[in-house]
Coordinates of C-alpha atoms and ligand atoms in Angstrom, one line a residue:
X1334 CA 88.8 81.2 144.6
X1335 CA 87.9 78.4 142.4
X1336 CA 85.0 79.1 140.2
X1337 CA 82.2 76.5 140.7
X1338 CA 79.1 76.8 138.7
X1339 CA 76.0 76.5 140.9
X1340 CA 74.1 73.2 140.0
X1341 CA 70.6 74.0 139.0
X1342 CA 69.8 70.3 139.5
X1343 CA 70.8 67.4 141.5
X1344 CA 70.0 64.9 139.0
X1345 CA 73.4 63.8 137.4
X1346 CA 71.8 63.1 134.0
X1347 CA 70.2 66.5 133.9
X1348 CA 73.5 68.1 135.1
X1349 CA 75.2 66.5 132.1
X1350 CA 72.5 67.6 129.8
X1351 CA 72.8 71.2 131.0
X1352 CA 76.5 71.3 130.6
X1353 CA 76.2 70.1 127.0
X1354 CA 73.5 72.8 126.5
X1355 CA 75.8 75.3 128.0
X1356 CA 78.5 74.5 125.6
X1357 CA 76.4 73.8 122.4
X1358 CA 74.0 76.7 122.6
X1359 CA 76.4 79.1 124.2
X1360 CA 74.2 79.9 127.1
X1361 CA 75.5 83.5 126.8
X1362 CA 73.2 84.4 123.9
X1363 CA 69.6 84.2 123.1
X1364 CA 68.8 81.9 120.3
X1365 CA 66.5 83.6 117.9
X1366 CA 65.0 83.1 114.5
X1367 CA 64.3 86.8 114.0
X1368 CA 67.0 88.4 111.9
X1369 CA 66.3 91.8 113.4
X1370 CA 66.9 90.4 116.9
X1371 CA 69.8 92.0 118.7
X1372 CA 72.3 89.4 120.0
X1373 CA 72.3 89.7 123.8
X1374 CA 73.0 87.5 126.8
X1375 CA 70.1 85.2 127.8
X1376 CA 67.8 86.9 130.3
X1377 CA 68.8 90.5 129.1
X1378 CA 66.3 93.0 127.7
X1379 CA 66.9 94.9 124.4
X1380 CA 67.2 98.0 126.4
X1381 CA 70.1 96.7 128.4
X1382 CA 71.8 94.7 125.7
X1383 CA 74.3 97.5 125.0
X1384 CA 75.8 96.9 128.5
X1385 CA 76.9 93.5 127.5
X1386 CA 79.6 93.7 124.8
X1387 CA 81.3 90.6 123.8
X1388 CA 85.0 90.4 124.3
X1389 CA 84.9 93.4 126.6
X1390 CA 85.1 93.3 130.4
X1391 CA 81.8 93.6 132.0
X1392 CA 81.2 96.1 135.0
X1393 CA 78.4 95.2 137.3
X1394 CA 75.6 97.7 137.2
X1395 CA 76.2 98.6 140.8
X1396 CA 79.9 99.1 140.1
X1397 CA 80.8 96.5 142.6
X1398 CA 83.2 94.6 140.3
X1399 CA 84.5 94.4 136.7
X1400 CA 84.8 90.7 135.3
X1401 CA 85.8 89.1 132.0
X1402 CA 82.7 88.9 129.6
X1403 CA 83.2 85.1 129.7
X1404 CA 81.9 85.2 133.4
X1405 CA 78.5 86.5 132.1
X1406 CA 76.0 83.7 132.7
X1407 CA 78.5 81.2 133.9
X1408 CA 76.2 80.3 136.7
X1409 CA 78.5 81.8 139.2
X1410 CA 77.4 85.0 140.9
X1411 CA 80.1 87.7 140.5
X1412 CA 78.2 91.0 141.0
X1413 CA 76.2 91.7 144.2
X1414 CA 73.4 93.2 142.1
X1415 CA 73.1 89.9 140.1
X1416 CA 73.7 91.7 136.8
X1417 CA 76.4 89.2 135.6
X1418 CA 73.9 86.3 135.8
X1419 CA 70.8 87.6 133.9
X1420 CA 70.1 84.2 132.4
X1421 CA 70.8 81.8 135.4
X1422 CA 69.6 81.4 138.9
X1423 CA 73.0 81.9 140.3
X1424 CA 72.5 85.3 142.0
X1425 CA 69.7 85.6 144.7
X1426 CA 68.7 89.0 143.6
X1427 CA 69.0 88.8 139.9
X1428 CA 66.1 89.4 137.3
X1429 CA 65.5 87.3 134.3
X1430 CA 63.9 89.0 131.2
X1431 CA 61.4 87.1 129.2
X1432 CA 61.2 88.5 125.7
X1433 CA 57.9 86.8 125.2
X1434 CA 57.8 87.7 121.5
X1435 CA 54.1 88.0 120.3
X1436 CA 53.0 89.1 123.8
X1437 CA 54.3 91.3 126.7
X1438 CA 57.9 91.1 128.0
X1439 CA 58.2 90.5 131.6
X1440 CA 61.0 90.5 134.2
X1441 CA 60.9 87.6 136.7
X1442 CA 63.2 86.9 139.7
X1443 CA 66.1 84.8 138.5
X1444 CA 65.4 82.3 141.1
X1445 CA 62.6 81.0 138.9
X1446 CA 65.0 80.2 136.1
X1447 CA 64.9 76.5 135.4
X1448 CA 62.9 75.8 138.5
X1449 CA 60.7 73.5 136.6
X1450 CA 57.7 76.0 136.3
X1451 CA 57.0 77.8 133.2
X1452 CA 56.9 81.5 133.9
X1453 CA 57.6 83.0 130.5
X1454 CA 55.0 82.5 127.8
X1455 CA 58.0 82.0 125.4
X1456 CA 59.4 79.2 127.6
X1457 CA 62.8 80.9 127.9
X1458 CA 63.0 80.7 131.6
X1459 CA 63.0 76.9 131.5
X1460 CA 65.7 76.4 128.9
X1461 CA 67.6 73.7 130.9
X1462 CA 65.0 72.1 133.0
X1463 CA 62.7 69.1 132.7
X1464 CA 59.6 71.2 132.5
X1465 CA 57.7 70.9 129.3
X1466 CA 56.7 74.4 128.4
X1467 CA 54.7 75.4 125.3
X1468 CA 55.2 78.9 123.7
X1469 CA 51.7 80.4 123.9
X1470 CA 52.8 84.0 123.6
X1471 CA 50.9 84.5 120.4
X1472 CA 47.6 83.4 121.8
X1473 CA 48.1 85.3 125.0
X1474 CA 49.2 88.3 122.9
X1475 CA 46.1 88.2 120.8
X1476 CA 43.8 87.9 123.7
X1477 CA 45.7 90.8 125.5
X1478 CA 45.3 93.0 122.4
X1479 CA 41.6 92.2 122.1
X1480 CA 41.4 93.3 125.9
X1481 CA 43.6 96.3 125.4
X1482 CA 41.4 97.2 122.4
X1483 CA 38.2 97.0 124.4
X1484 CA 39.8 99.0 127.2
X1485 CA 40.9 101.6 124.6
X1486 CA 37.3 101.8 123.3
X1487 CA 35.9 102.3 126.9
X1488 CA 38.5 104.9 127.5
X1489 CA 37.6 106.7 124.2
X1490 CA 34.0 106.6 125.0
X1491 CA 34.5 107.5 128.6
X1492 CA 36.6 110.5 127.8
X1493 CA 34.0 111.7 125.3
X1494 CA 31.5 111.5 128.2
X1495 CA 34.0 113.2 130.4
X1496 CA 34.1 116.2 128.0
X1497 CA 30.3 116.4 128.4
X1498 CA 30.6 116.1 132.3
X1499 CA 33.1 118.8 132.3
X1500 CA 31.0 121.1 130.1
X1501 CA 28.1 120.6 132.4
X1502 CA 30.2 121.1 135.5
X1503 CA 31.5 124.5 134.2
X1504 CA 27.9 125.4 133.4
X1505 CA 26.8 124.5 136.9
X1506 CA 29.6 126.5 138.4
X1507 CA 28.7 129.5 136.3
X1508 CA 24.9 129.1 137.1
X1509 CA 25.8 129.0 140.8
X1510 CA 28.0 132.1 140.5
X1511 CA 25.1 133.9 138.7
X1512 CA 22.6 132.8 141.4
X1513 CA 25.0 134.0 144.0
X1514 CA 25.3 137.3 142.5
X1515 CA 21.6 137.7 142.2
X1516 CA 21.2 136.5 145.9
X1517 CA 23.7 138.9 147.2
X1518 CA 21.5 141.7 145.6
X1519 CA 18.3 140.2 146.8
X1520 CA 19.9 140.0 150.3
X1521 CA 20.5 143.7 150.4
X1522 CA 17.0 144.3 149.3
X1523 CA 15.5 141.8 151.9
X1524 CA 17.5 143.3 154.7
X1525 CA 16.3 146.8 153.8
X1526 CA 12.7 145.5 153.9
X1527 CA 13.3 143.6 157.2
X1528 CA 14.6 146.9 158.9
X1529 CA 11.7 148.8 157.7
X1530 CA 9.2 146.2 158.9
X1531 CA 11.1 146.0 162.1
X1532 CA 10.7 149.7 162.7
X1533 CA 7.0 149.6 161.8
X1534 CA 6.6 146.7 164.2
X1535 CA 8.4 148.5 167.0
X1536 CA 6.3 151.7 166.5
X1537 CA 3.0 149.6 166.4
X1538 CA 3.9 147.5 169.5
X1539 CA 4.7 150.7 171.5
X1540 CA 1.2 151.9 170.8
X1541 CA -0.2 148.5 171.6
X1542 CA 1.8 148.2 174.8
X1543 CA 0.6 151.6 176.0
X1544 CA -3.0 150.6 175.3
X1545 CA -2.6 147.3 177.0
X1546 CA -1.0 148.8 180.0
X1547 CA -4.3 149.3 181.7
X1548 CA -5.4 145.8 181.1
X1549 CA -2.2 144.4 182.3
X1550 CA -2.8 146.1 185.7
X1551 CA -6.2 144.4 185.8
X1552 CA -4.6 141.0 184.9
X1553 CA -2.1 141.4 187.8
X1554 CA -4.8 142.2 190.2
X1555 CA -6.8 139.2 189.0
X1556 CA -3.7 137.0 189.4
X1557 CA -3.2 138.2 192.9
X1558 CA -6.9 137.6 193.7
X1559 CA -6.7 134.1 192.2
X1560 CA -3.6 133.3 194.4
X1561 CA -5.5 134.5 197.4
X1562 CA -8.4 132.3 196.7
X1563 CA -6.2 129.3 196.2
X1564 CA -4.4 130.1 199.5
X1565 CA -7.8 130.4 201.3
X1566 CA -9.0 127.1 199.9
X1567 CA -5.8 125.5 201.2
X1568 CA -6.3 127.0 204.5
X1569 CA -9.9 125.8 204.5
X1570 CA -8.8 122.3 203.8
X1571 CA -6.2 122.5 206.5
X1572 CA -8.8 123.8 209.0
X1573 CA -11.1 121.0 208.2
X1574 CA -8.5 118.4 209.0
X1575 CA -7.4 120.3 212.1
X1576 CA -10.9 120.4 213.4
X1577 CA -11.3 116.7 212.6
X1578 CA -8.1 115.8 214.4
X1579 CA -8.5 118.0 217.4
X1580 CA -10.9 115.7 219.2
X1581 CA -10.5 117.4 222.6
X1582 CA -11.2 120.8 221.1
X1583 CA -8.2 122.4 222.9
X1584 CA -7.0 124.1 219.6
X1585 CA -3.9 121.9 219.5
X1586 CA -2.9 118.6 218.0
X1587 CA -1.4 115.9 220.2
X1588 CA 0.2 112.6 219.4
X1589 CA -2.6 110.6 220.6
X1590 CA -5.0 112.5 218.5
X1591 CA -3.0 111.8 215.4
X1592 CA -2.8 108.2 216.5
X1593 CA -6.5 107.8 215.9
X1594 CA -6.1 108.5 212.1
X1595 CA -5.0 105.5 209.9
X1596 CA -3.9 108.0 207.3
X1597 CA -0.7 108.5 209.2
X1598 CA 0.3 105.0 209.4
X1599 CA 3.0 105.5 207.0
X1600 CA 4.7 102.1 207.3
X1601 CA 1.5 100.3 207.0
X1602 CA 2.0 98.2 210.0
X1603 CA -1.6 98.8 211.3
X1604 CA -0.8 101.3 214.0
X1605 CA 0.7 104.8 214.3
X1606 CA 3.7 104.9 216.5
X1607 CA 4.6 108.0 218.5
X1608 CA 7.5 108.4 216.1
X1609 CA 5.2 108.4 213.2
X1610 CA 2.8 110.9 214.8
X1611 CA 5.6 113.1 215.9
X1612 CA 6.9 113.4 212.3
X1613 CA 3.6 115.1 211.5
X1614 CA 4.0 117.4 214.6
X1615 CA 7.5 118.5 213.4
X1616 CA 9.1 116.5 216.2
X1617 CA 6.9 117.9 219.0
X1618 CA 4.5 116.3 221.3
X1619 CA 1.8 118.8 220.3
X1620 CA 1.2 121.5 217.9
X1621 CA -0.8 124.8 217.7
X1622 CA -3.0 125.8 214.8
X1623 CA -0.3 128.2 213.5
X1624 CA 2.4 125.7 213.9
X1625 CA 0.2 123.2 212.2
X1626 CA -0.5 125.5 209.2
X1627 CA 3.1 126.2 208.6
X1628 CA 4.8 122.8 209.3
X1629 CA 2.2 120.2 210.0
X1630 CA -0.2 120.7 207.1
X1631 CA 2.3 120.5 204.4
X1632 CA 3.4 117.1 205.7
X1633 CA -0.2 115.8 206.2
X1634 CA -1.6 117.3 203.0
X1635 CA -0.1 114.7 200.4
X1636 CA -1.4 111.8 202.6
X1637 CA -4.7 113.3 203.2
X1638 CA -5.1 114.0 199.5
X1639 CA -4.5 110.4 198.8
X1640 CA -6.9 109.3 201.4
X1641 CA -10.0 110.3 199.5
X1642 CA -12.4 109.4 202.2
X1643 CA -11.0 111.8 204.9
X1644 CA -12.3 115.1 203.4
X1645 CA -13.6 116.6 200.1
X1646 CA -11.5 119.3 198.6
X1647 CA -13.8 122.3 197.9
X1648 CA -13.1 122.2 194.2
X1649 CA -13.5 118.4 193.9
X1650 CA -16.6 116.5 193.1
X1651 CA -17.6 114.8 196.4
X1652 CA -17.2 111.0 196.5
X1653 CA -20.1 108.9 196.9
X1654 CA -21.0 108.8 200.5
X1655 CA -19.5 112.1 201.4
X1656 CA -21.8 114.7 202.8
X1657 CA -23.0 116.9 199.9
X1658 CA -22.4 120.6 200.7
X1659 CA -25.4 122.9 200.2
X1660 CA -25.4 125.7 197.7
X1661 CA -24.4 128.2 200.3
X1662 CA -21.5 126.4 201.6
X1663 CA -20.3 125.6 198.0
X1664 CA -20.2 129.4 197.4
X1665 CA -18.4 129.9 200.6
X1666 CA -16.0 127.1 199.7
X1667 CA -15.0 128.7 196.4
X1668 CA -14.4 132.1 197.8
X1669 CA -13.5 132.0 201.5
X1670 CA -11.5 130.0 203.9
X1671 CA -13.8 128.3 206.4
X1672 CA -11.1 128.5 209.1
X1673 CA -10.4 131.9 210.6
X1674 CA -7.9 132.3 213.5
X1675 CA -9.8 132.2 216.8
X1676 CA -9.1 135.9 217.3
X1677 CA -11.1 137.0 214.2
X1678 CA -14.8 137.8 214.7
X1679 CA -17.6 136.4 212.7
X1680 CA -18.6 139.8 211.5
X1681 CA -15.3 140.2 209.6
X1682 CA -15.8 137.0 207.9
X1683 CA -19.2 138.0 206.5
X1684 CA -17.8 141.2 205.0
X1685 CA -15.0 139.3 203.4
X1686 CA -17.5 136.8 202.0
X1687 CA -19.3 139.3 200.1
X1688 CA -16.2 141.0 198.6
X1689 CA -14.8 137.6 197.6
X1690 CA -18.0 136.5 195.9
X1691 CA -17.8 139.6 193.7
X1692 CA -14.2 139.1 193.0
X1693 CA -14.8 135.6 192.1
X1694 CA -17.5 136.6 189.5
X1695 CA -15.1 139.0 187.9
X1696 CA -12.5 136.5 187.9
X1697 CA -14.6 134.0 186.1
X1698 CA -15.5 136.6 183.5
X1699 CA -12.0 137.7 182.8
X1700 CA -10.7 134.2 182.7
X1701 CA -12.9 133.6 179.9
X1702 CA -12.0 136.6 178.0
X1703 CA -8.2 136.9 177.9
X1704 CA -4.8 135.6 179.1
X1705 CA -2.4 138.4 178.1
X1706 CA 1.3 137.3 178.3
X1707 CA 4.1 139.3 179.9
X1708 CA 4.3 141.7 177.0
X1709 CA 0.6 142.3 177.2
X1710 CA 0.1 140.3 173.9
X1711 CA -2.6 137.6 173.8
X1712 CA -1.0 134.2 174.5
X1713 CA -0.7 131.7 171.6
X1714 CA 0.1 128.0 172.3
X1715 CA 2.3 128.0 169.2
X1716 CA 4.5 130.9 170.2
X1717 CA 7.5 128.6 170.9
X1718 CA 6.9 126.9 167.6
X1719 CA 6.9 130.0 165.3
X1720 CA 9.2 128.3 162.6
X1721 CA 6.6 125.6 162.2
X1722 CA 3.7 127.8 161.7
X1723 CA 2.3 127.6 158.2
X1724 CA 2.7 130.5 156.0
X1725 CA 0.0 133.1 156.7
X1726 CA -1.2 131.3 160.0
X1727 CA -1.6 134.4 162.4
X1728 CA 0.8 134.0 165.3
X1729 CA -1.9 135.1 167.7
X1730 CA -5.6 134.8 167.8
X1731 CA -7.1 138.2 168.5
X1732 CA -9.5 138.3 171.3
X1733 CA -13.2 139.1 170.4
X1734 CA -14.7 140.9 173.2
X1735 CA -11.9 142.0 175.7
X1736 CA -10.6 145.2 174.5
X1737 CA -12.2 148.5 173.6
X1738 CA -12.3 149.3 170.0
X1739 CA -9.4 151.7 170.0
X1740 CA -7.1 149.1 171.9
X1741 CA -8.3 146.4 169.6
X1742 CA -7.4 148.4 166.5
X1743 CA -3.9 148.9 167.9
X1744 CA -3.5 145.2 168.7
X1745 CA -4.6 144.4 165.0
X1746 CA -2.2 146.9 163.6
X1747 CA 0.6 145.5 165.8
X1748 CA -0.3 141.8 164.9
X1749 CA -0.2 142.7 161.3
X1750 CA 3.2 144.5 161.8
X1751 CA 4.6 141.5 163.6
X1752 CA 3.5 139.1 160.8
X1753 CA 5.0 141.3 158.2
X1754 CA 8.2 141.5 160.1
X1755 CA 8.3 137.8 160.6
X1756 CA 7.7 137.2 156.9
X1757 CA 10.5 139.7 156.0
X1758 CA 12.8 138.1 158.5
X1759 CA 12.1 134.7 157.1
X1760 CA 12.7 135.8 153.6
X1761 CA 16.0 137.4 154.6
X1762 CA 17.0 134.1 156.4
X1763 CA 16.0 132.0 153.5
X1764 CA 18.2 134.1 151.1
X1765 CA 21.1 133.9 153.6
X1766 CA 20.7 130.1 154.0
X1767 CA 20.8 129.7 150.2
X1768 CA 23.9 132.0 149.8
X1769 CA 25.7 129.8 152.3
X1770 CA 24.7 126.5 150.5
X1771 CA 26.0 127.8 147.2
X1772 CA 29.1 129.1 148.8
X1773 CA 29.8 125.7 150.4
X1774 CA 29.2 124.1 147.1
X1775 CA 31.4 126.5 145.1
X1776 CA 34.2 125.8 147.5
X1777 CA 34.3 122.1 146.8
X1778 CA 36.8 120.7 144.6
X1779 CA 35.0 119.3 141.5
X1780 CA 38.2 118.3 139.6
X1781 CA 40.5 120.5 137.3
X1782 CA 37.9 120.6 134.6
X1783 CA 34.8 120.6 136.9
X1784 CA 34.1 117.1 135.5
X1785 CA 32.9 115.8 138.9
X1786 CA 30.4 118.6 139.4
X1787 CA 27.5 116.9 137.9
X1788 CA 27.8 113.9 140.4
X1789 CA 27.0 116.4 143.3
X1790 CA 23.3 115.8 144.2
X1791 CA 23.1 112.3 142.7
X1792 CA 23.2 109.2 144.7
X1793 CA 24.3 105.6 143.6
X1794 CA 23.3 102.3 145.4
X1795 CA 25.0 98.9 145.6
X1796 CA 23.5 95.9 147.2
X1797 CA 25.4 92.9 148.5
X1798 CA 24.0 89.9 150.4
X1799 CA 23.6 91.9 153.7
X1800 CA 23.5 95.6 153.0
X1801 CA 22.4 98.3 150.6
X1802 CA 25.2 100.8 150.4
X1803 CA 24.6 104.3 149.0
X1804 CA 27.0 106.8 147.9
X1805 CA 26.0 110.4 147.3
X1806 CA 29.1 112.0 146.0
X1807 CA 30.4 115.1 147.7
X1808 CA 27.9 114.4 150.4
X1809 CA 27.9 111.1 152.3
X1810 CA 28.1 107.4 152.1
X1811 CA 25.6 105.1 154.0
X1812 CA 24.9 101.6 154.7
X1813 CA 21.4 100.0 155.4
X1814 CA 20.8 96.5 156.5
X1815 CA 18.6 94.4 154.3
X1816 CA 16.8 93.1 157.4
X1817 CA 15.6 96.6 158.3
X1818 CA 16.7 99.5 160.5
X1819 CA 17.8 103.0 159.7
X1820 CA 20.8 104.1 157.6
X1821 CA 24.3 103.9 159.1
X1822 CA 26.5 106.8 158.1
X1823 CA 29.7 105.6 156.8
X1824 CA 31.2 109.1 156.5
X1825 CA 30.7 112.6 155.1
X1826 CA 32.6 114.2 152.2
X1827 CA 36.1 115.0 153.3
X1828 CA 38.1 115.4 150.1
X1829 CA 40.3 113.8 147.6
X1830 CA 43.0 111.5 148.9
X1831 CA 44.5 109.8 145.8
X1832 CA 48.3 109.3 145.4
X1833 CA 50.3 112.4 144.6
X1834 CA 49.7 113.5 141.1
X1835 CA 46.6 111.5 140.9
X1836 CA 44.6 112.7 143.9
X1837 CA 41.3 112.5 141.9
X1838 CA 41.5 108.8 142.0
X1839 CA 40.3 108.3 145.5
X1840 CA 37.6 110.2 147.6
X1841 CA 37.4 110.1 151.3
X1842 CA 34.1 110.2 153.5
X1843 CA 35.0 110.3 157.1
X1844 CA 33.6 111.1 160.6
X1845 CA 30.7 108.6 160.1
X1846 CA 28.8 106.9 162.9
X1847 CA 31.0 105.5 165.6
X1848 CA 31.8 101.8 165.4
X1849 CA 30.9 99.9 168.6
X1850 CA 34.1 99.8 170.6
X1851 CA 36.0 101.2 167.6
X1852 CA 36.7 104.3 165.5
X1853 CA 34.2 106.6 163.6
X1854 CA 33.2 104.8 160.3
X1855 CA 35.0 106.0 157.2
X1856 CA 34.9 105.3 153.6
X1857 CA 37.4 105.4 150.6
X1858 CA 35.9 105.5 147.2
X1859 CA 38.3 104.3 144.5
X1860 CA 37.5 105.7 141.0
X1861 CA 38.2 103.9 137.7
X1862 CA 37.3 104.8 134.2
X1863 CA 33.8 103.6 133.0
X1864 CA 31.0 104.8 130.6
X1865 CA 28.6 105.2 133.4
X1866 CA 28.6 106.3 137.1
X1867 CA 28.2 103.3 139.3
X1868 CA 29.4 101.4 142.4
X1869 CA 30.8 98.2 141.3
X1870 CA 31.9 96.7 144.6
X1871 CA 32.0 97.4 148.2
X1872 CA 34.3 95.8 150.9
X1873 CA 35.1 96.4 154.4
X1874 CA 39.0 95.8 154.5
X1875 CA 39.1 96.7 158.2
X1876 CA 36.1 96.9 160.7
X1877 CA 34.2 100.1 160.0
X1878 CA 36.6 101.0 157.2
X1879 CA 34.8 100.7 153.9
X1880 CA 36.2 100.7 150.2
X1881 CA 33.7 101.5 147.4
X1882 CA 34.9 100.7 143.9
X1883 CA 33.2 103.4 141.7
X1884 CA 33.4 103.7 137.8
X1885 CA 32.9 107.1 136.3
X1886 CA 33.6 108.7 132.9
X1887 CA 35.0 111.7 134.9
X1888 CA 38.4 110.1 135.2
X1889 CA 38.7 108.6 131.7
X1890 CA 41.6 109.8 129.6
X1891 CA 42.0 108.7 125.9
X1892 CA 45.1 107.0 124.8
X1893 CA 46.1 105.8 128.2
X1894 CA 45.8 102.0 127.4
X1895 CA 48.9 100.0 128.2
X1896 CA 49.2 98.5 124.8
X1897 CA 51.7 95.5 124.8
X1898 CA 55.0 97.0 123.5
X1899 CA 55.6 96.0 119.9
X1900 CA 59.4 96.4 119.9
X1901 CA 60.0 92.7 120.6
X1902 CA 57.0 91.3 118.7
Ligands
MAN2079 C1 27.4 96.9 161.6 C2 27.9 97.3 160.2 C3 29.2 96.5 159.8 C4 30.3 96.8 160.9 C5 29.6 96.5 162.3 C6 30.6 96.9 163.4 O1 27.0 95.6 161.6 O2 28.1 98.6 160.1 O3 29.7 97.0 158.6 O4 31.3 96.1 160.7 O5 28.4 97.2 162.4 O6 30.2 96.6 164.7

């Protein structure tokens, strides 16, 4: 195959110029003023110079071929890996090495060689093009060295701070461990006290319960009595209506009788149809008193109650215009149904009236005195809210007059025993809660030297045009809109997720608030060395996935600055 050098330009003048250059400057080798410079083909780094030995055949780095040395940089690609053309653009995958003396050497794709753009600060990539390049490696090198110096100083200071963080972190761990040991001991003691207090409480409550037994019986009776009174009152109301409706006095209600009462005009069309009336008669044409009480009254009652003018409930204040019941009838209303089935005699009614009057008086007194609960203890409106009671607030108000002295004493003793048990129980739970918190915290990975431990418990904010972001390391990340509203959780502490070998470079906070129509929010926190702890930027690379940049001394290492290599200066 004929070897035809790949033209780097279509301009005939330039082509001629380049050919001259190829011959005159022996394109094979780097021109240098430095006596210490190793002679090597153009575009080859010092470290690879030994692979290119003049007058010896060259074997491509990938071993694909062996060629005469004169084929190096002849602008014809012989090696698949481009290793025979380090100084030309002949191979598509070649690399050109800029020595950049005075600054940092770089490797650029060989396609950039002589492309008219200055890539190397030493101008070496444009040795045969029209580009006018100026060697500014010394200036760039100087600036880079100043920058590197600053960085080195930052890292030095940062790593000194890191030593302090680490010291503090180890101290925190030790303090936590000591506190945990103490709490474990306290817990044993607290459990013992709690058990003692529980036994005392149970014993006191047993005595209290026994003493309250007789009161409980009274209460049940009172309750039954009350129910009876309510039932009678209801029957009385039912009877009043029955009488009012039963205009032909036949002790039955008929459709026509109901049709006279506007109350039953359910569809408000001005009249009561048969169908409407029948609804209240349970589908029948007429209804006896018993049937009415069981099935008719429950249907009519809600309407009647709404219709305030139809009747006055015995316990209600009469409306203006209603006949005011006299004192006797009021007493009767409160205690006795005014309706009795026809078979009952008037005598019976009178007896019942007396009894019920007495019962009602007792009931009233007892109502004022106590309302024991199921266990016989006084009822306290805050019982369900025990946790929220202030320390020392008695859970139950002792009644003042209800119990005999002996019983009252037992109630007081039991109340005290209950309070003391609750206090002991709360103390034991507080200790357990703290133990759990410390255990959770001790299990967290605060870095190989505990250097991140002092950050736990701290929070850092960052504000952009729209939001205020907050990071509380090892806890959570949040976002709050500047225009108001509550915090949005961007994730809770999950763990370290940096690259292998460098896991402490990235934190993950996940399982945050769900994104509308999207995933739960999550936040990566990328750490870099700094002399303070601070968020330096926040972005949202994907919707509801946040990236915080965070500087901290905790990851600073001294001597890690990438100084420009001096071997080719
Ligand atoms: C809020 C913020 C944004 C987020 C949208 C998603 O406006 O949490 O960061 O992108 O919700 O709907």
